[in-house]
Coordinates of N, CA and C in Angstrom, one line a residue:
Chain A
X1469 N 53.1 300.8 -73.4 CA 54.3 301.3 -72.8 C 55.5 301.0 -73.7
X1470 N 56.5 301.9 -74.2 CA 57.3 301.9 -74.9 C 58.4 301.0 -74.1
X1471 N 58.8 299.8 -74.8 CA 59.8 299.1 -73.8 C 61.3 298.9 -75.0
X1472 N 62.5 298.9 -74.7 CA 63.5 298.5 -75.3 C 64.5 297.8 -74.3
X1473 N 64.6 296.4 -74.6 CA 65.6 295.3 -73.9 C 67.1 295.0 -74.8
X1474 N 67.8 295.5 -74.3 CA 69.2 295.2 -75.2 C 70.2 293.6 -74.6
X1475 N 70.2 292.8 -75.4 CA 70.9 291.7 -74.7 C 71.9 291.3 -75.8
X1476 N 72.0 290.5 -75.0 CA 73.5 290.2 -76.1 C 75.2 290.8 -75.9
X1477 N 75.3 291.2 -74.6 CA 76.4 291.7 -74.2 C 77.5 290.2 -73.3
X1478 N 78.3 290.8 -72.9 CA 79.2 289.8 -72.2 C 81.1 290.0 -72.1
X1479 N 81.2 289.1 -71.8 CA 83.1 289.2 -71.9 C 83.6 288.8 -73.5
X1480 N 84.4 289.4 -73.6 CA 85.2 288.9 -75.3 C 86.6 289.4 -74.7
X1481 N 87.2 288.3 -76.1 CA 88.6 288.8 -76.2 C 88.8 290.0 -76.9
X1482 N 89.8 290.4 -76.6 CA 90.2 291.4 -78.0 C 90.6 291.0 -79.4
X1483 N 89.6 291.4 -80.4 CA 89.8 290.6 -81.7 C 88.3 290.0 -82.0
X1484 N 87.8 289.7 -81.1 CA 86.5 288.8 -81.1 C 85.1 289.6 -81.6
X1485 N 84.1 288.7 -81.9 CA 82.7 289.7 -81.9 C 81.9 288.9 -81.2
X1486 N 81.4 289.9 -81.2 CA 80.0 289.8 -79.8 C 78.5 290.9 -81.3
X1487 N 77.0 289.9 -80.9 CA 75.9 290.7 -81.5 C 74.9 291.2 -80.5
X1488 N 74.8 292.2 -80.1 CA 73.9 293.0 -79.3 C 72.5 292.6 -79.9
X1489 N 71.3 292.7 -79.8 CA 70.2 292.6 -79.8 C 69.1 293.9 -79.1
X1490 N 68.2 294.5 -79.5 CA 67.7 295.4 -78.7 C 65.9 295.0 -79.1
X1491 N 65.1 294.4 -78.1 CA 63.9 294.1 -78.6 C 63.3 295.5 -78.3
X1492 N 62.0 295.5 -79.2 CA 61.7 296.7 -78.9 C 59.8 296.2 -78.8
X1493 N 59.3 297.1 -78.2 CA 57.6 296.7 -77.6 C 57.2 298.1 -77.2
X1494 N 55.8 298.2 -77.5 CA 55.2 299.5 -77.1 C 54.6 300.4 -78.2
X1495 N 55.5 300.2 -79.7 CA 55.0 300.7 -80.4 C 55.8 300.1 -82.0
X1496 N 55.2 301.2 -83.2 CA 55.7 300.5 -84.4 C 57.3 300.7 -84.4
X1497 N 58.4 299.8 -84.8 CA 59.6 299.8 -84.6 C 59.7 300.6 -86.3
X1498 N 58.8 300.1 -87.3 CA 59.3 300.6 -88.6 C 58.9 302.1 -88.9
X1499 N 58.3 302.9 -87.5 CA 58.2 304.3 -87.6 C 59.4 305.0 -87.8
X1500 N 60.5 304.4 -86.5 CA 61.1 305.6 -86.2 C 62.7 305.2 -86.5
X1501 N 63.5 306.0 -86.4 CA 65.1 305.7 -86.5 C 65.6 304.7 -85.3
X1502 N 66.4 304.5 -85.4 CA 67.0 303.9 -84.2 C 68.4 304.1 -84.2
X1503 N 69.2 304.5 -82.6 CA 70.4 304.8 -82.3 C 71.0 303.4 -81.7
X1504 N 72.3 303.3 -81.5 CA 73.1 303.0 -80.0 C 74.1 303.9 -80.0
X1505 N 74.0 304.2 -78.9 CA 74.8 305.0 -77.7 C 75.8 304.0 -77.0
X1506 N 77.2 304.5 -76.4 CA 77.9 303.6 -75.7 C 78.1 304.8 -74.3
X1507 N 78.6 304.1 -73.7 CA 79.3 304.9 -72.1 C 80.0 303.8 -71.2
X1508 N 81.4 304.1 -71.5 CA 82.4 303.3 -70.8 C 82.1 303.7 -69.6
X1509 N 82.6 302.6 -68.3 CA 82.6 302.6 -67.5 C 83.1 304.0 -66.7
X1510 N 82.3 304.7 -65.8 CA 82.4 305.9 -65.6 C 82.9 307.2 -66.3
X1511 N 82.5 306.5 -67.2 CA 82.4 308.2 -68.6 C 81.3 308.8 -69.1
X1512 N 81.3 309.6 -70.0 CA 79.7 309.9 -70.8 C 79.4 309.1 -71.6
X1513 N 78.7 309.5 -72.4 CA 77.6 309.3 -73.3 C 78.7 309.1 -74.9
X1514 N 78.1 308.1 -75.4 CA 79.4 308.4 -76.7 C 78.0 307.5 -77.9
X1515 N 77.2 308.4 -79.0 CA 76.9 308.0 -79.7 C 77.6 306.5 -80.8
X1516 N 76.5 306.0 -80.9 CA 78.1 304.7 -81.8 C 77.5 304.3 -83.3
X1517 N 75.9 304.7 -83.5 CA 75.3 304.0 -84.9 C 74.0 304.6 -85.1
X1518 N 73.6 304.8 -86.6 CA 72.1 305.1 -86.4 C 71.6 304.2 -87.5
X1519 N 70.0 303.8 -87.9 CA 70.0 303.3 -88.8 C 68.4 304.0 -89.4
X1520 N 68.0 304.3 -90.2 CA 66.7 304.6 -90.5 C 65.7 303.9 -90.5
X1521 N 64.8 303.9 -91.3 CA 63.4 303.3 -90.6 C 63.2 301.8 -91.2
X1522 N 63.9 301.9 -92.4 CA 63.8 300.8 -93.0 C 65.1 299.7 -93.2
X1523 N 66.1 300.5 -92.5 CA 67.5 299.6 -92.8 C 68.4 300.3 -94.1
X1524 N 67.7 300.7 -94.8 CA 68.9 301.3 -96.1 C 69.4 302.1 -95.8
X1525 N 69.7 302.9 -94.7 CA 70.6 303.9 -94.8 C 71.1 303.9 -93.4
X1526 N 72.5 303.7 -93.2 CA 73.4 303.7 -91.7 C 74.2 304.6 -91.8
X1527 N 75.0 305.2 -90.4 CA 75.7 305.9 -90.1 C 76.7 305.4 -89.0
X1528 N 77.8 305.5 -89.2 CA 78.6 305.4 -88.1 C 79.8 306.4 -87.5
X1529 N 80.0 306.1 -85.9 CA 81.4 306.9 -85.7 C 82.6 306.7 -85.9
X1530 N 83.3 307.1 -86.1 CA 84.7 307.0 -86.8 C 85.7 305.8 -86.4
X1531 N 85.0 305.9 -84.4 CA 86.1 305.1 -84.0 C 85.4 303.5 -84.3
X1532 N 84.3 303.3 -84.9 CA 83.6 301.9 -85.0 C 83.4 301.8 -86.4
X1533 N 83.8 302.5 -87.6 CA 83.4 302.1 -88.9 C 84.2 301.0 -89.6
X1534 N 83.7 300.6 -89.6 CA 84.3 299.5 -90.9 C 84.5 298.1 -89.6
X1535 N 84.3 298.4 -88.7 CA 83.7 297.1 -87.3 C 83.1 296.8 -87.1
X1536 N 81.5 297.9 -87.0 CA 80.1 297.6 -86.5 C 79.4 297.6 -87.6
X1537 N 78.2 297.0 -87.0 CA 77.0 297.2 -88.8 C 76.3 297.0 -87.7
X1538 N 75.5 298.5 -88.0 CA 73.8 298.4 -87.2 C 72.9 297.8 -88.3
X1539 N 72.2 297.5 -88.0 CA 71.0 296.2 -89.1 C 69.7 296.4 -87.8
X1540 N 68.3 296.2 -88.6 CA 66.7 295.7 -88.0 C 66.4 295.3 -88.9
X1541 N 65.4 293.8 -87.9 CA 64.3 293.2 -88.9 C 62.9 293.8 -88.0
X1542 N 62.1 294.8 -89.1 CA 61.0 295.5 -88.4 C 59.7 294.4 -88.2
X1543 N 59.6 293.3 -88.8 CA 58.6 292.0 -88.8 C 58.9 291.6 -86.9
X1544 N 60.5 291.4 -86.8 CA 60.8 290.8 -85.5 C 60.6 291.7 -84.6
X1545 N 60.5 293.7 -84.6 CA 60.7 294.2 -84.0 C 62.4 294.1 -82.8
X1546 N 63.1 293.9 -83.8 CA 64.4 293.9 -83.3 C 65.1 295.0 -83.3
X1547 N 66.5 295.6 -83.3 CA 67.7 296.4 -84.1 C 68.5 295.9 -83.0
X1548 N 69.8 295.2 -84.5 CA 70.9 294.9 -84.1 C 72.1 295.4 -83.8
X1549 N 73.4 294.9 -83.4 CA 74.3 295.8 -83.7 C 75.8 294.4 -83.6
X1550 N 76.3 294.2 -84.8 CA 77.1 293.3 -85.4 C 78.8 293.7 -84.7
X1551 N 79.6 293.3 -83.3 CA 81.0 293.9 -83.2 C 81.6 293.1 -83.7
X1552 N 82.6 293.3 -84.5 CA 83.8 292.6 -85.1 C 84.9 293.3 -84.4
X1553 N 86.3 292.3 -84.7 CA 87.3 293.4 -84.3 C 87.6 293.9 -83.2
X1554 N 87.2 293.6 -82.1 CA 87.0 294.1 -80.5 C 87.8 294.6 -80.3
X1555 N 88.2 295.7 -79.6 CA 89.0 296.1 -79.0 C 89.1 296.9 -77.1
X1556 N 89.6 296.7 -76.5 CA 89.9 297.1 -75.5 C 89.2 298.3 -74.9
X1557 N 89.0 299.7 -75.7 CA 88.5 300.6 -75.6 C 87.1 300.4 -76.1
X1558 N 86.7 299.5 -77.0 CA 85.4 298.8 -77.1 C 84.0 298.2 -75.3
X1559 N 84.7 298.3 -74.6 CA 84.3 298.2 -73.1 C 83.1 299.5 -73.0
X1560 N 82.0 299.3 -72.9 CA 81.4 300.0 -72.6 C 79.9 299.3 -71.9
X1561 N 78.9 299.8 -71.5 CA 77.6 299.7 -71.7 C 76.9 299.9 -72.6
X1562 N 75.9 299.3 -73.7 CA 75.9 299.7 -74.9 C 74.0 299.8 -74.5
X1563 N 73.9 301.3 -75.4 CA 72.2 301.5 -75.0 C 71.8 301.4 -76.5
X1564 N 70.6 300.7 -76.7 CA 69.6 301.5 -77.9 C 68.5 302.3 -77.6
X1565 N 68.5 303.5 -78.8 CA 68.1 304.6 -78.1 C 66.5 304.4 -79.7
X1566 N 65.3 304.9 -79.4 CA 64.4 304.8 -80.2 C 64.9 306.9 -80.4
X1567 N 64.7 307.1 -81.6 CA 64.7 308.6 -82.4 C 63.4 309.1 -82.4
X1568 N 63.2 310.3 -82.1 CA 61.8 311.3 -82.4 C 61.8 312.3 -82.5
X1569 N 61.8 312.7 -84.1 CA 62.4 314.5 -84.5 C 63.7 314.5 -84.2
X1570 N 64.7 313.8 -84.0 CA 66.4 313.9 -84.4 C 66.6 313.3 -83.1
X1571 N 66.0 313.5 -81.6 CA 66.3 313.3 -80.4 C 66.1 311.8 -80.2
X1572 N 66.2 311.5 -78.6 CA 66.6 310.0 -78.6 C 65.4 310.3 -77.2
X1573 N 64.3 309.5 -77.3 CA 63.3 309.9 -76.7 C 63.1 309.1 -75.9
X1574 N 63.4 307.4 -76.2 CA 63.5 306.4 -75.0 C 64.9 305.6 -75.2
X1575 N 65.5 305.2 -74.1 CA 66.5 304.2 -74.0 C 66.3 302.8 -73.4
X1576 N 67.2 302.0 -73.9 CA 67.3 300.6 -73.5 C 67.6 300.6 -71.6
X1577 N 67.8 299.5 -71.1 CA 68.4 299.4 -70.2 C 70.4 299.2 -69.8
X1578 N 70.4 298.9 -71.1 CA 72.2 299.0 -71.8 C 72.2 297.1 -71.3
X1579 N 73.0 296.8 -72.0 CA 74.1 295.7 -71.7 C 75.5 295.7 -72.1
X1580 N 76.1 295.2 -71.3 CA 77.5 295.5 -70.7 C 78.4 294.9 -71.5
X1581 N 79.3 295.1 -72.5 CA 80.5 294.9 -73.6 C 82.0 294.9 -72.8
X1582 N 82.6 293.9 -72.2 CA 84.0 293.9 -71.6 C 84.8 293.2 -72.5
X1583 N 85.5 293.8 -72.9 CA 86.4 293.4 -73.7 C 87.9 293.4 -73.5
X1584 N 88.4 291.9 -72.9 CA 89.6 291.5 -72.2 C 90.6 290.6 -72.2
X1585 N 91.3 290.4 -72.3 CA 92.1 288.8 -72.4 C 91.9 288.6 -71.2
Chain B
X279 N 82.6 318.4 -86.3 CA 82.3 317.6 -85.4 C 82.2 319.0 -84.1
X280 N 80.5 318.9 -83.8 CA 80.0 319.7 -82.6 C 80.7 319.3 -80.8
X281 N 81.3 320.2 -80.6 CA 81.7 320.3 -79.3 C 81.0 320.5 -78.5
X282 N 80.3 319.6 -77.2 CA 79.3 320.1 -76.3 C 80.5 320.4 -75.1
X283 N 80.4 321.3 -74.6 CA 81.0 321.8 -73.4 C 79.8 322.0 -72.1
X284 N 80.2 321.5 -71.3 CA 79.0 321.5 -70.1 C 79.7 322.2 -68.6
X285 N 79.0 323.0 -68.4 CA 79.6 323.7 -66.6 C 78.9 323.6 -65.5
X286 N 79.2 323.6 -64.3 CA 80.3 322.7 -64.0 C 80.2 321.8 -64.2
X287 N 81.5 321.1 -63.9 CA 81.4 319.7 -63.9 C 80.7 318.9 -62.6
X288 N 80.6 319.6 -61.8 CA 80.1 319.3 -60.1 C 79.2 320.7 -60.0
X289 N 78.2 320.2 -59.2 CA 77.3 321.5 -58.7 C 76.7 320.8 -57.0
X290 N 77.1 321.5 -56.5 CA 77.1 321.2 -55.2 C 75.8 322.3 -54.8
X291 N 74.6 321.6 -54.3 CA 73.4 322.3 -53.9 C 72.5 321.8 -52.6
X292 N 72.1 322.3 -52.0 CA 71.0 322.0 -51.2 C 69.6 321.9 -51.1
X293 N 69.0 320.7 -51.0 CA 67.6 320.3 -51.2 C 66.6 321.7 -51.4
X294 N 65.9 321.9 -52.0 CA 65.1 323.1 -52.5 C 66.0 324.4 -52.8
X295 N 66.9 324.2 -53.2 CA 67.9 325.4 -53.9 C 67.8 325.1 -55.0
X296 N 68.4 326.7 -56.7 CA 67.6 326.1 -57.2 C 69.5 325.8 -57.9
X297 N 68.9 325.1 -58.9 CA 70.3 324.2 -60.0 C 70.6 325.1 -61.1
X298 N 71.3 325.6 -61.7 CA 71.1 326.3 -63.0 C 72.7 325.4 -63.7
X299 N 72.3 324.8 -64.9 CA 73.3 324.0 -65.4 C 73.3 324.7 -66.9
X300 N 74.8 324.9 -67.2 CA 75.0 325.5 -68.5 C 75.2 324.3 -69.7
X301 N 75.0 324.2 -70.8 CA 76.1 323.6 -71.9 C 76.1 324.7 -73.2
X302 N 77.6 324.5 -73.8 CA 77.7 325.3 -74.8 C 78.2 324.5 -75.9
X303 N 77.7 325.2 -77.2 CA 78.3 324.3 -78.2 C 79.1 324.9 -79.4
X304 N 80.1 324.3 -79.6 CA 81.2 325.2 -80.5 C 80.9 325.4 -82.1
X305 N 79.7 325.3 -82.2 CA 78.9 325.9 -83.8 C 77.8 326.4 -83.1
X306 N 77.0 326.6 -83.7 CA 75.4 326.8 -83.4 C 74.4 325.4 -84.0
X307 N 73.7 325.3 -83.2 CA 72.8 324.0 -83.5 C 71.7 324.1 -83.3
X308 N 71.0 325.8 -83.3 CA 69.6 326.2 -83.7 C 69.3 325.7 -81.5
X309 N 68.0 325.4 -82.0 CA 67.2 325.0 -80.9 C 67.1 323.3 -80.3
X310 N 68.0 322.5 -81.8 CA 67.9 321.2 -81.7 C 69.6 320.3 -80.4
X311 N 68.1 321.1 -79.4 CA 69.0 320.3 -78.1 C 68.3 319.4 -76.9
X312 N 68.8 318.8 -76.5 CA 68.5 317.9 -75.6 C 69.1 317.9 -74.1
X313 N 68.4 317.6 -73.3 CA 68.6 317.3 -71.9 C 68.2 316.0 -71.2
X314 N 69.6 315.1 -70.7 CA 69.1 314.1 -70.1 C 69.6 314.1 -68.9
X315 N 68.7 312.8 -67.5 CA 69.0 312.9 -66.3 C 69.5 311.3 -66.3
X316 N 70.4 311.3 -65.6 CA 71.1 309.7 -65.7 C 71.3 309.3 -63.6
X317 N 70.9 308.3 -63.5 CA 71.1 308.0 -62.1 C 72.1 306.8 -62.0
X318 N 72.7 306.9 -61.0 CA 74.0 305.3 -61.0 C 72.7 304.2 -61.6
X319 N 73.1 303.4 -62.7 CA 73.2 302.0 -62.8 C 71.6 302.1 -63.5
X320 N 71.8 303.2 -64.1 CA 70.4 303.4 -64.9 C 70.8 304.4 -66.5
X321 N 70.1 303.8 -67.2 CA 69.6 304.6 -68.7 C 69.6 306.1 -68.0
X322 N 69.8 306.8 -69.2 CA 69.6 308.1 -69.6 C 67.9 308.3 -69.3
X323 N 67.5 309.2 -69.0 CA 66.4 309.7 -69.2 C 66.0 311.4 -69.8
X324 N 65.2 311.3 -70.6 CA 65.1 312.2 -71.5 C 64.3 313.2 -70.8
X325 N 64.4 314.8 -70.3 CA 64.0 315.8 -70.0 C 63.5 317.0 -70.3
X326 N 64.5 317.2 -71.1 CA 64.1 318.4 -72.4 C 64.5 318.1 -73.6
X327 N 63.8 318.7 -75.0 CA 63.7 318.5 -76.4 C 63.7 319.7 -76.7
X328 N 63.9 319.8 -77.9 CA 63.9 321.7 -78.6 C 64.7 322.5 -77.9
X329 N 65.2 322.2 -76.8 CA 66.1 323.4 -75.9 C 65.4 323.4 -75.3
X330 N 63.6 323.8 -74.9 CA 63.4 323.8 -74.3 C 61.4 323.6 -74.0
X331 N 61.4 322.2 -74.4 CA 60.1 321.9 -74.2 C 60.1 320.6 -73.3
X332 N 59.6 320.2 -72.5 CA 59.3 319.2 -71.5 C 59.1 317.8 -72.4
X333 N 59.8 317.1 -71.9 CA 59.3 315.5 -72.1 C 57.7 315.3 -71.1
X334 N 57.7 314.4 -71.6 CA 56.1 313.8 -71.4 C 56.8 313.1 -69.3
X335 N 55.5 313.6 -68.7 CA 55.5 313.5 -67.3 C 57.4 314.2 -66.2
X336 N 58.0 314.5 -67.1 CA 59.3 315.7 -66.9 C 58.2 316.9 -65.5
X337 N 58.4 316.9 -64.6 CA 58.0 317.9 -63.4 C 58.0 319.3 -63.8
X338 N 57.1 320.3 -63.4 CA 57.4 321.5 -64.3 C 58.9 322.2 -63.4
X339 N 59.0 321.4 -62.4 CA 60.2 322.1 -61.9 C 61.6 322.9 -62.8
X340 N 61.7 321.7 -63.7 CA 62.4 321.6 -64.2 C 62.4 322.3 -65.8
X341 N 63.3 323.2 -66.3 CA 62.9 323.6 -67.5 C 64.7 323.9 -68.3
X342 N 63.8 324.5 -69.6 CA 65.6 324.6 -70.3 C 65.4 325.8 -71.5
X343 N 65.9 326.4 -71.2 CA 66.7 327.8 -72.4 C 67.5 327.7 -73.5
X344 N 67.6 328.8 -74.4 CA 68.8 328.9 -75.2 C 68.1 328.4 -76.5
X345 N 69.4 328.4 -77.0 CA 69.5 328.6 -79.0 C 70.7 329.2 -79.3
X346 N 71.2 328.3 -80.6 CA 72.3 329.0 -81.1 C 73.6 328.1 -80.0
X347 N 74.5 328.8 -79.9 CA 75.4 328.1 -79.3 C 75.4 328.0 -77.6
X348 N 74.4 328.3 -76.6 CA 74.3 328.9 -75.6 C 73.0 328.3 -75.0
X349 N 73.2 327.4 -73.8 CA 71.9 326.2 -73.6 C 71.9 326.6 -71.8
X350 N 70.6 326.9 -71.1 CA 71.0 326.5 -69.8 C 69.5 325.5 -69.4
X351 N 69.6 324.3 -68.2 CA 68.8 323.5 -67.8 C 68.6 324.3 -66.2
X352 N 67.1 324.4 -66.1 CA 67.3 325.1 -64.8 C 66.3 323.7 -63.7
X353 N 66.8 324.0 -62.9 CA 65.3 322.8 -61.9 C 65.6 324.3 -60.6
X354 N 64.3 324.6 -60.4 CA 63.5 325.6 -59.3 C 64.0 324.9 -58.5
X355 N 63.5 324.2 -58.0 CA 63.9 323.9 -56.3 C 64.3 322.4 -56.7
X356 N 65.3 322.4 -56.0 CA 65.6 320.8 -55.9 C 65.1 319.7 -55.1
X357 N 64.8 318.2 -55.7 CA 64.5 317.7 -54.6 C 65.4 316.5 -54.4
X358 N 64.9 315.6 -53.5 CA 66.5 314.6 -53.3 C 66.2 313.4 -54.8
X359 N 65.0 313.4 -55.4 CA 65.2 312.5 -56.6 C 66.0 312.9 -57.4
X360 N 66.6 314.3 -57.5 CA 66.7 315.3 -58.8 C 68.4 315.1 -58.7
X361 N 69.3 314.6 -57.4 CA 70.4 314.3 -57.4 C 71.6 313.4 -58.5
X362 N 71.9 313.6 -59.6 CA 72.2 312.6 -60.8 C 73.3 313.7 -61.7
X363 N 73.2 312.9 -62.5 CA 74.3 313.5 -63.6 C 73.3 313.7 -64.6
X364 N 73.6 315.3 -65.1 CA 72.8 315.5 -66.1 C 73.8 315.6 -67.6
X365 N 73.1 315.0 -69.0 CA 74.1 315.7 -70.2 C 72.9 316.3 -70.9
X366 N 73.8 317.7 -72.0 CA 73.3 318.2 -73.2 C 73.4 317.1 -74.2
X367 N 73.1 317.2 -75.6 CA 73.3 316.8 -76.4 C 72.6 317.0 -77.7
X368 N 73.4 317.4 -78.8 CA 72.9 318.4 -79.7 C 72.8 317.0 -81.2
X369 N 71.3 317.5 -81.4 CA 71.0 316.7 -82.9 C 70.9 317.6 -83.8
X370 N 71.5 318.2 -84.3 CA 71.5 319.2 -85.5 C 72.5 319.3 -86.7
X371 N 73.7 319.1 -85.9 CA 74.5 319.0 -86.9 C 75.9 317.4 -86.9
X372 N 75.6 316.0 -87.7 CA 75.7 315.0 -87.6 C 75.7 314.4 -89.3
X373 N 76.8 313.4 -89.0 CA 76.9 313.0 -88.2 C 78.7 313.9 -87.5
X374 N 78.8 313.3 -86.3 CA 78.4 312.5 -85.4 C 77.7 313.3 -84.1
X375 N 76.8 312.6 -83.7 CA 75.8 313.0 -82.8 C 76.9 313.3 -81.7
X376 N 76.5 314.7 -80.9 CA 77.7 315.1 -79.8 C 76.9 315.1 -78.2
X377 N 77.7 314.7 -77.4 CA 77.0 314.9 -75.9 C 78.2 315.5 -75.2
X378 N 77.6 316.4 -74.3 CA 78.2 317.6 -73.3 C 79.0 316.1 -72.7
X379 N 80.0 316.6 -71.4 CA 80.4 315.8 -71.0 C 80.0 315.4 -69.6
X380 N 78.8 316.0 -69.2 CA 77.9 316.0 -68.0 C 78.2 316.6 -66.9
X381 N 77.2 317.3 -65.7 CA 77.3 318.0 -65.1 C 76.4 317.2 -63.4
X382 N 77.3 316.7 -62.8 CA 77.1 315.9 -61.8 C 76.5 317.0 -60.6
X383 N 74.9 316.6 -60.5 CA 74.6 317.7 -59.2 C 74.8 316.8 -58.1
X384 N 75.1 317.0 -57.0 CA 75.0 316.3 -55.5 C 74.7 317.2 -54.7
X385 N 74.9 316.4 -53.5 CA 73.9 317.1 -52.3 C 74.5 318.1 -51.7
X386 N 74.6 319.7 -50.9 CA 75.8 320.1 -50.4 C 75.6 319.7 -49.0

């Protein structure tokens, strides 16, 4: 059974970093791409990072570049996700999403990013 | 940057009536679209791929259309599990990956 656990969420100040964690179980982690998705508190869906199979190649959204760095170690079956820089609008639920054929085929359970004085 | 537009925003329906949910996207993004079903205090769950091929154990109730800029998600008869917020969301043209802004069914 395909499983992904995201931990590593919590309260921060603004300014601060917080490192997400997403274990992954069920199958090979160094098959497939891997996303995180955000969704603030009663909003949508807001893609935030992707990384490829092996780590050499990342992508990010505009409002998180040069703050986040998605990173995996595929031995640990992990993918991480590095916040620097926190910001207020940074508040979300943060999912990791496993990729298959461009789509995002399973999700994490999300852990929760409040970012507050 | 792909614009997913989703209609309505609320769909007010009654148990075995059927749902017909639109999204549209402001380029064309081929067939490479997605449908997910999200419930309070839960993950996304994945329902349709390609516009319109079933995820693995997805009910045949439920099915999806389209290509090009023009997507609809239909479920035949509703049931009371099927009550959630559904989004599109197109992987074709990225980055950045775009999602509709969801289309909340409830009960009428």
């Amino acid at each position: 059974e395909v499983q992904l656990v995201e931990s590593g969420g919590g309260l921060v100040q603004p300014g601060g970093s917080l490192r997400l964690s997403c274990a992954a179980s069920g199958f090979t982690l160094s098959n497939h791409w891997m996303h995180w998705v955000r969704q603030a508190p009663g909003k949508g869906l807001v893609w935030v990072s992707r990384i490829n199979h092996d780590g050499s190649s990342t992508t990010y959204a505009d409002s998180v570049k040069g703050r986040f760095t998605i990173s995996r170690d595929n031995a640990k079956n992990t993918l991480y996700l590095q916040m620097d820089s926190l910001r207020a609008e940074d508040t979300a639920v943060y999912y990791c999403t496993r990729v298959s054929s461009g789509y995002n085929d399973y999700w994490g359970q999300g852990t929760l990013v409040t970012v507050s004085s | 940057e792909v614009v997913m537009t989703q209609s309505p925003a609320i769909l007010s329906v009654s148990p075995g009536e059927r749902a017909t949910l639109s999204c549209r996207a402001s380029q064309s993004v081929s067939t490479n679209l997605a449908w997910y079903q999200q419930k309070p205090g839960q993950a996304p769950r994945l329902l349709i791929f390609g516009a319109s091929s079933r995820a693995t154990g997805i009910p045949a109730r439920f099915s999806g259309s389209g290509s090009g800029t023009e997507f609809t998600l239909t479920i035949s008869s509703l049931q009371s599990e099927d009550f959630a917020v559904y989004y599109c969301h197109q992987y074709n043209n990225w980055p950045p990956l775009t999602f509709g802004g969801g289309t909340k069914v409830e009960i009428k």
